[in-house]
Short mmCIF file of C-alpha atoms and ligand atoms in Angstrom, two decimals:
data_model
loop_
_atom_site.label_atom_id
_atom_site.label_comp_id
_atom_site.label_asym_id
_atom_site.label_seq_id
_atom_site.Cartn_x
_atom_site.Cartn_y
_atom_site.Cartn_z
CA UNK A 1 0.54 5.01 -6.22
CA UNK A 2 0.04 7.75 -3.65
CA UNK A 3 -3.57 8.13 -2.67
CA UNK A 4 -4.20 12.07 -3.40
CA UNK A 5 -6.43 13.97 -0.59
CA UNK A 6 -7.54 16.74 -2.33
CA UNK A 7 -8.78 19.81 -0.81
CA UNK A 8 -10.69 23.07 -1.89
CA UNK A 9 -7.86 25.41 -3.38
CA UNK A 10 -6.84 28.00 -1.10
CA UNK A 11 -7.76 30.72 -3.68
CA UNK A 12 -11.74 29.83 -3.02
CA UNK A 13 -11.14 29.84 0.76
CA UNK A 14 -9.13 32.56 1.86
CA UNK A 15 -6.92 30.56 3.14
CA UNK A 16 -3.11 32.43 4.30
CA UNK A 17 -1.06 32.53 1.68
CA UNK A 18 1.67 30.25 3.62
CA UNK A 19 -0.29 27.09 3.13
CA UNK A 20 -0.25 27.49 -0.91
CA UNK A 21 1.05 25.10 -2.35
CA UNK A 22 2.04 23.09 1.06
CA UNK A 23 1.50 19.33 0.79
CA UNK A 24 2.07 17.08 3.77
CA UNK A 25 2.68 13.11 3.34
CA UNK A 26 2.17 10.75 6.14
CA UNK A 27 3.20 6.86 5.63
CA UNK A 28 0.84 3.86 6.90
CA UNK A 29 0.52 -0.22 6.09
CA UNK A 30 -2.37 -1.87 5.51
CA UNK A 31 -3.18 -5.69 4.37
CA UNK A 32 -3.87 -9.14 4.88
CA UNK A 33 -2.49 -11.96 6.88
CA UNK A 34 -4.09 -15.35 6.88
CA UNK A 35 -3.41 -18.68 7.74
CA UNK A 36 -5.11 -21.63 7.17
CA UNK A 37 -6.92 -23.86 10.45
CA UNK A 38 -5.05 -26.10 12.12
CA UNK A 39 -7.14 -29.25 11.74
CA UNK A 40 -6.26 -30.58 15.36
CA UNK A 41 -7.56 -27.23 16.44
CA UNK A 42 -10.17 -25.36 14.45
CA UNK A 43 -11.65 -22.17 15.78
CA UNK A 44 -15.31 -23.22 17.36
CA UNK A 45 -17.54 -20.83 16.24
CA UNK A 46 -16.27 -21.21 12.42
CA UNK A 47 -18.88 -22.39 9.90
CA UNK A 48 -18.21 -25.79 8.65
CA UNK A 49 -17.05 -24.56 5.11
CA UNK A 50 -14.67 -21.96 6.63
CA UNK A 51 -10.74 -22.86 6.19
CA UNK A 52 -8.98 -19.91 7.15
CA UNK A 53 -8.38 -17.47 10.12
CA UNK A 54 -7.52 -13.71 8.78
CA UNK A 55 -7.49 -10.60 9.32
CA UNK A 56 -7.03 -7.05 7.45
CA UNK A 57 -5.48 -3.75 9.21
CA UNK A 58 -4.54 -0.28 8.47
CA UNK A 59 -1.23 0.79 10.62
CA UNK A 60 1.39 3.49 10.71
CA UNK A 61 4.83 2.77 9.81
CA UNK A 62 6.53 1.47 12.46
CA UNK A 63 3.98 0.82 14.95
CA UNK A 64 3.56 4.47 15.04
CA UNK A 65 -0.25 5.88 16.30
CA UNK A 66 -1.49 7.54 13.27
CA UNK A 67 -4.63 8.08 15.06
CA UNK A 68 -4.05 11.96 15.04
CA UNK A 69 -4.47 12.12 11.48
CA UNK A 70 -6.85 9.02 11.15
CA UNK A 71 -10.02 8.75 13.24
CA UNK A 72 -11.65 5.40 11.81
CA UNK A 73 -11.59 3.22 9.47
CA UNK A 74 -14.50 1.22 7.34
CA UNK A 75 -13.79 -2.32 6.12
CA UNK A 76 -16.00 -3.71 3.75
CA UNK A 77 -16.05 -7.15 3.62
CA UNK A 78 -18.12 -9.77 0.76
CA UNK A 79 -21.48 -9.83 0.98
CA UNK A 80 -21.43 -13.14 1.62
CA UNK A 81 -19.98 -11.81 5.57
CA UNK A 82 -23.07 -10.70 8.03
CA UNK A 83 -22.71 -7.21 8.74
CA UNK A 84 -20.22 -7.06 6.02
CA UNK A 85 -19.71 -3.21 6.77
CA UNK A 86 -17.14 -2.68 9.84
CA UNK A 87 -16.48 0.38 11.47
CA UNK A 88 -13.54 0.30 13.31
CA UNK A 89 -14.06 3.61 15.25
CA UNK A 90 -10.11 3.59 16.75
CA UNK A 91 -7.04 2.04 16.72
CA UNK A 92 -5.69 -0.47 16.18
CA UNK A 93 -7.56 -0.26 12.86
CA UNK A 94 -8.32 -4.06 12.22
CA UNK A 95 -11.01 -6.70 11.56
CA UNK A 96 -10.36 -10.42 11.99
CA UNK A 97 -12.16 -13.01 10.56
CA UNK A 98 -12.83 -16.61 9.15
CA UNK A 99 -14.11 -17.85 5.51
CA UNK A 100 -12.76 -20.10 2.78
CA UNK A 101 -12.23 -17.41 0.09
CA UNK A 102 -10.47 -14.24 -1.00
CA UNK A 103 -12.17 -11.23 -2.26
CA UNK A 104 -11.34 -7.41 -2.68
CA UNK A 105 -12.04 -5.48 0.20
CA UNK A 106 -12.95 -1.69 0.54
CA UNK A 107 -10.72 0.40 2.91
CA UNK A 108 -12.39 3.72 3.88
CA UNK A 109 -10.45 6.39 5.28
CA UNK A 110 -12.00 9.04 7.63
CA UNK A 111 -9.48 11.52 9.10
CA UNK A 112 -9.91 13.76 11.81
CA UNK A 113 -12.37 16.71 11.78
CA UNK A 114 -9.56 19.21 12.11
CA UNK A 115 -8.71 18.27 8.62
CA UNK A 116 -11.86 18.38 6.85
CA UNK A 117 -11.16 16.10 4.48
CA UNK A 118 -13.76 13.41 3.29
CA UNK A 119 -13.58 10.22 3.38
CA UNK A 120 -11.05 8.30 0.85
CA UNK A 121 -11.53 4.57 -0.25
CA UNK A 122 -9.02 2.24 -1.05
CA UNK A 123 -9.13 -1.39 -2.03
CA UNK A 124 -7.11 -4.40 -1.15
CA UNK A 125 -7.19 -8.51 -2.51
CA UNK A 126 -7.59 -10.91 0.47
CA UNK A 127 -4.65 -13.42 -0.17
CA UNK A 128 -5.51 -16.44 1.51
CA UNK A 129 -3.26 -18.67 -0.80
CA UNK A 130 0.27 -19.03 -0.95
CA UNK A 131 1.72 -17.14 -3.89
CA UNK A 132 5.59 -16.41 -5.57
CA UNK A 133 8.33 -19.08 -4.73
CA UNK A 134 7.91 -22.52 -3.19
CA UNK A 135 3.87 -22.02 -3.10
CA UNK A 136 3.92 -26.19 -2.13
CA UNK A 137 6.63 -25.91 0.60
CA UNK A 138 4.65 -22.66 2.18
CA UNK A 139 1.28 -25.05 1.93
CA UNK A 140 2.91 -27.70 3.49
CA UNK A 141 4.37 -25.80 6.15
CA UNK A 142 1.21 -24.06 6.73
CA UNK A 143 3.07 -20.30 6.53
CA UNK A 144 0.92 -17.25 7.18
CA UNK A 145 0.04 -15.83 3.70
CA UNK A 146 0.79 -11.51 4.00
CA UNK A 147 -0.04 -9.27 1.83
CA UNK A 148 1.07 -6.07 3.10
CA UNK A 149 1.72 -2.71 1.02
CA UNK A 150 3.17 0.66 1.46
CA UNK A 151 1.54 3.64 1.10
CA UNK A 152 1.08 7.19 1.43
CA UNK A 153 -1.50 10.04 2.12
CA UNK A 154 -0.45 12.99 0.24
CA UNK A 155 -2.70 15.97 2.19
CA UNK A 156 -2.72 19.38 -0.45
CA UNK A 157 -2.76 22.08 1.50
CA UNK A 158 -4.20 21.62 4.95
CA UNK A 159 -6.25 23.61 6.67
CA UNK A 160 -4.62 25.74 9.47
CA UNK A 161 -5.65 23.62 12.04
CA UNK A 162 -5.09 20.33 10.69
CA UNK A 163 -1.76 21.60 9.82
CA UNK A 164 -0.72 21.99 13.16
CA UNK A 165 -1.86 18.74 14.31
CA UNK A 166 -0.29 17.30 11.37
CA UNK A 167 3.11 18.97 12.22
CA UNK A 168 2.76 18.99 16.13
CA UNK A 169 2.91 22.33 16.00
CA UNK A 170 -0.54 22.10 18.33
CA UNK A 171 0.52 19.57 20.80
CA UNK A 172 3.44 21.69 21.47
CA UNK A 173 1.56 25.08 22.41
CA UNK A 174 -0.73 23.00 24.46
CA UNK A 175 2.06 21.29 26.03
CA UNK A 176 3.28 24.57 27.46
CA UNK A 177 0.07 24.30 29.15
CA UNK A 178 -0.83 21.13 30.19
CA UNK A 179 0.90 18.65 31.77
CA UNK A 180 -1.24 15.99 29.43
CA UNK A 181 0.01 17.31 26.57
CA UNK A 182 3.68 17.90 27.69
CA UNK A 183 3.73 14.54 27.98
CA UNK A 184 1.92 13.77 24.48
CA UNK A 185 4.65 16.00 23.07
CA UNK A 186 7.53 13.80 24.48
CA UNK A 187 6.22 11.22 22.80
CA UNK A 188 7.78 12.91 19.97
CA UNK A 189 6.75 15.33 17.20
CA UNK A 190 4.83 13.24 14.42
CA UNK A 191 6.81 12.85 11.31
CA UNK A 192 6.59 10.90 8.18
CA UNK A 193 10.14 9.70 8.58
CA UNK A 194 10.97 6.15 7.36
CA UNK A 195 13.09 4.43 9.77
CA UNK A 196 16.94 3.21 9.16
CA UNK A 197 16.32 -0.52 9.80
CA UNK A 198 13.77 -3.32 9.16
CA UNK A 199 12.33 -4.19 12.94
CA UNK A 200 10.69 -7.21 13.81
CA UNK A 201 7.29 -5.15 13.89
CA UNK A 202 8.38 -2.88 10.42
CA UNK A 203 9.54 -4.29 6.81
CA UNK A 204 9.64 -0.91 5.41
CA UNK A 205 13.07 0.71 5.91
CA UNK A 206 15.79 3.30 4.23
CA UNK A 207 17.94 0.38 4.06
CA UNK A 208 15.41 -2.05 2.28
CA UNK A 209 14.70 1.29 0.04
CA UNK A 210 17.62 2.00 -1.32
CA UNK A 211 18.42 -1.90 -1.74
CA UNK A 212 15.43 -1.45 -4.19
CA UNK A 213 16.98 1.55 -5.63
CA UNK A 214 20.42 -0.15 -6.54
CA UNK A 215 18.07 -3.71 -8.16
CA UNK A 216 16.31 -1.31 -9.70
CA UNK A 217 19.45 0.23 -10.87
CA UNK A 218 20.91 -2.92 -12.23
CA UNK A 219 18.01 -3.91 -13.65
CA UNK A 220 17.69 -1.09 -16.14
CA UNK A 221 21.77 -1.50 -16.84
CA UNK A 222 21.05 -4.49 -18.23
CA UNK A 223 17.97 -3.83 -20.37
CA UNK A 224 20.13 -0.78 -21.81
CA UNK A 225 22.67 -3.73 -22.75
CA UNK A 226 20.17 -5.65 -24.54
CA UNK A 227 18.82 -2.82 -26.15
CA UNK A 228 22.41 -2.22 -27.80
CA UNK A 229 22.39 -5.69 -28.67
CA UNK A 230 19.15 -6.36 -30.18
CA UNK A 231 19.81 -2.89 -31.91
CA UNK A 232 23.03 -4.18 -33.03
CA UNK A 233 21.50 -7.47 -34.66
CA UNK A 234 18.79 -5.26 -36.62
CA UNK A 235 21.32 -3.62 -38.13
CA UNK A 236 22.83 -6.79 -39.41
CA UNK A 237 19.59 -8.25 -40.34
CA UNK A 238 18.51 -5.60 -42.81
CA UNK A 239 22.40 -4.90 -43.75
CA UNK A 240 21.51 -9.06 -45.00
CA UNK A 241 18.54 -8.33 -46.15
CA UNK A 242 19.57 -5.22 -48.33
CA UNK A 243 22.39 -7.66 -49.66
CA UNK A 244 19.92 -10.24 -50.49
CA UNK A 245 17.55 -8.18 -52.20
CA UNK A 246 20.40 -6.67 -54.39
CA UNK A 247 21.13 -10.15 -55.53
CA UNK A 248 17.93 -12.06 -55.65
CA UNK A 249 15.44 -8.88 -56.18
CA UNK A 250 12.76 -8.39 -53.44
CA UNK A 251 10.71 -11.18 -52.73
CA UNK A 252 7.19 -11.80 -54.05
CA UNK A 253 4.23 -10.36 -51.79
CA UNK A 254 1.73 -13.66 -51.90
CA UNK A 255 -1.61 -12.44 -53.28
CA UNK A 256 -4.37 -13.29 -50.43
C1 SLL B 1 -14.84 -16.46 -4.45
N1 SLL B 1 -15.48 -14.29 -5.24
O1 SLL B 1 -15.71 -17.05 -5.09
C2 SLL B 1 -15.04 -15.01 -4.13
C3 SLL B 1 -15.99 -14.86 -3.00
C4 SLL B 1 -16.35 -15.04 -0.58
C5 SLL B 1 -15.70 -15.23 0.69
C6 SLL B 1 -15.36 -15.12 -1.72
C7 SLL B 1 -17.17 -16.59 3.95
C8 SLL B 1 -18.44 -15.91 4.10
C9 SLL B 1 -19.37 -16.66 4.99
C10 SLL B 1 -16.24 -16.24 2.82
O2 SLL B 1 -15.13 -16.70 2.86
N2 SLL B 1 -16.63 -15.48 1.76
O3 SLL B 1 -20.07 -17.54 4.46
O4 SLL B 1 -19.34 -16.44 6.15
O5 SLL B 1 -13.79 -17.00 -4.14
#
């Protein structure tokens, strides 16, 4: 699912004709990670019914600063939290926490006012439990539960401005002038590239990708084989069943 920032068309706004039809996509993370108390060691200030420590974040891919495209983020927690709405007003775009069970939790996006976009909402399950394989083995060894997805912001047609901070096409022109922003631009142009390789700090990868690409690949292979075959064993079915009826005529239908 790509979460769709839509903007007024550019036919209602004027805007240049070169930003028609232009869509910009920039990756991020967000998720959980939780793990449950050590008992030797709980936290102090938890409440007695609290068993876990986690925490939920928005990030860029990478550990790259999204920051120019994102300027907070709102968390909202269960009711059952005090002040269960968080505003996290800058990176790194977190809240951490205690409590003893999972819930859904609203991410709200606000991005930069260059971009005049409003603010998009997301949601995301607390996983506090193990889940998949070997859900004892990860109890017992006390692993940190993650629950950590992909995504992308799909901006329609920027605004002029916003499309230049988007591209770095700003930073640039100001780095000419500024020693500041020279150095911003150094940094690097922001992209949405994914990078080649997993990294200890980054799952997401071209490599893991197209791994998924070539399972998926093999995957529908063999559903197109058992298509064949379960076509093939139709066909012999009603071939009996045509045989049967011309020898014992077709079979009562039982009155209800
Ligand atoms: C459940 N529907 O029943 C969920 C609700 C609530 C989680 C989970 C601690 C809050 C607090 C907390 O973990 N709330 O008392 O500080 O599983």
């Amino acid at each position: 699912m790509r979460v769709k920032i839509f903007v007024v068309p550019a036919s209602t706004t004027g805007r240049a004709d070169q930003y028609q039809g232009v869509q910009i996509h920039r990756p991020f993370v967000y998720g959980t990670e939780a793990i449950p108390f050590d008992p030797a060691n709980r936290p102090k200030n938890a409440p007695a019914d609290h068993t876990h420590s986690w925490k939920v974040f928005v990030r860029g891919i990478n550990v790259e600063d999204i920051s120019y495209w994102l300027k907070k983020v709102q968390f909202k927690l269960h009711d059952t939290y005090p002040n269960s709405l968080r505003m996290i007003e800058g990176p790194p775009f977190e809240v951490e926490e205690t409590g003893w069970g999972e819930f859904e939790i609203a991410i709200k996006f606000y991005f930069v006012p260059e971009s005049t976009e409003k603010p998009q909402t997301i949601w995301h399950g607390l996983k506090l439990h193990p889940y998949g394989d070997d859900v004892e083995g990860k109890k017992e060894r006390r692993e940190m539960v993650k629950s950590i997805c992909y995504e992308e912001v799909l901006f329609n047609e920027p605004v002029e401005q916003f499309y230049d901070v988007l591209t770095g096409g700003g930073t640039n022109q100001r780095g000419k002038a500024s020693a500041k922003a020279g150095k911003a631009s150094a940094k690097g142009v922001p992209t949405a590239e994914i990078p080649e390789r997993v990294s200890k700090e980054n799952v997401y990868s071209r490599e893991q990708e197209s791994r998924e690409l070539d399972r998926l690949g093999a995957a529908i292979k063999t559903v197109e084989v058992q298509i064949v075959e379960e076509k093939k064993k139709l066909i012999e079915e009603e071939t009996k069943l045509a045989e049967l009826e011309k020898t014992e005529g077709r079979p009562l239908t039982k009155k209800k």
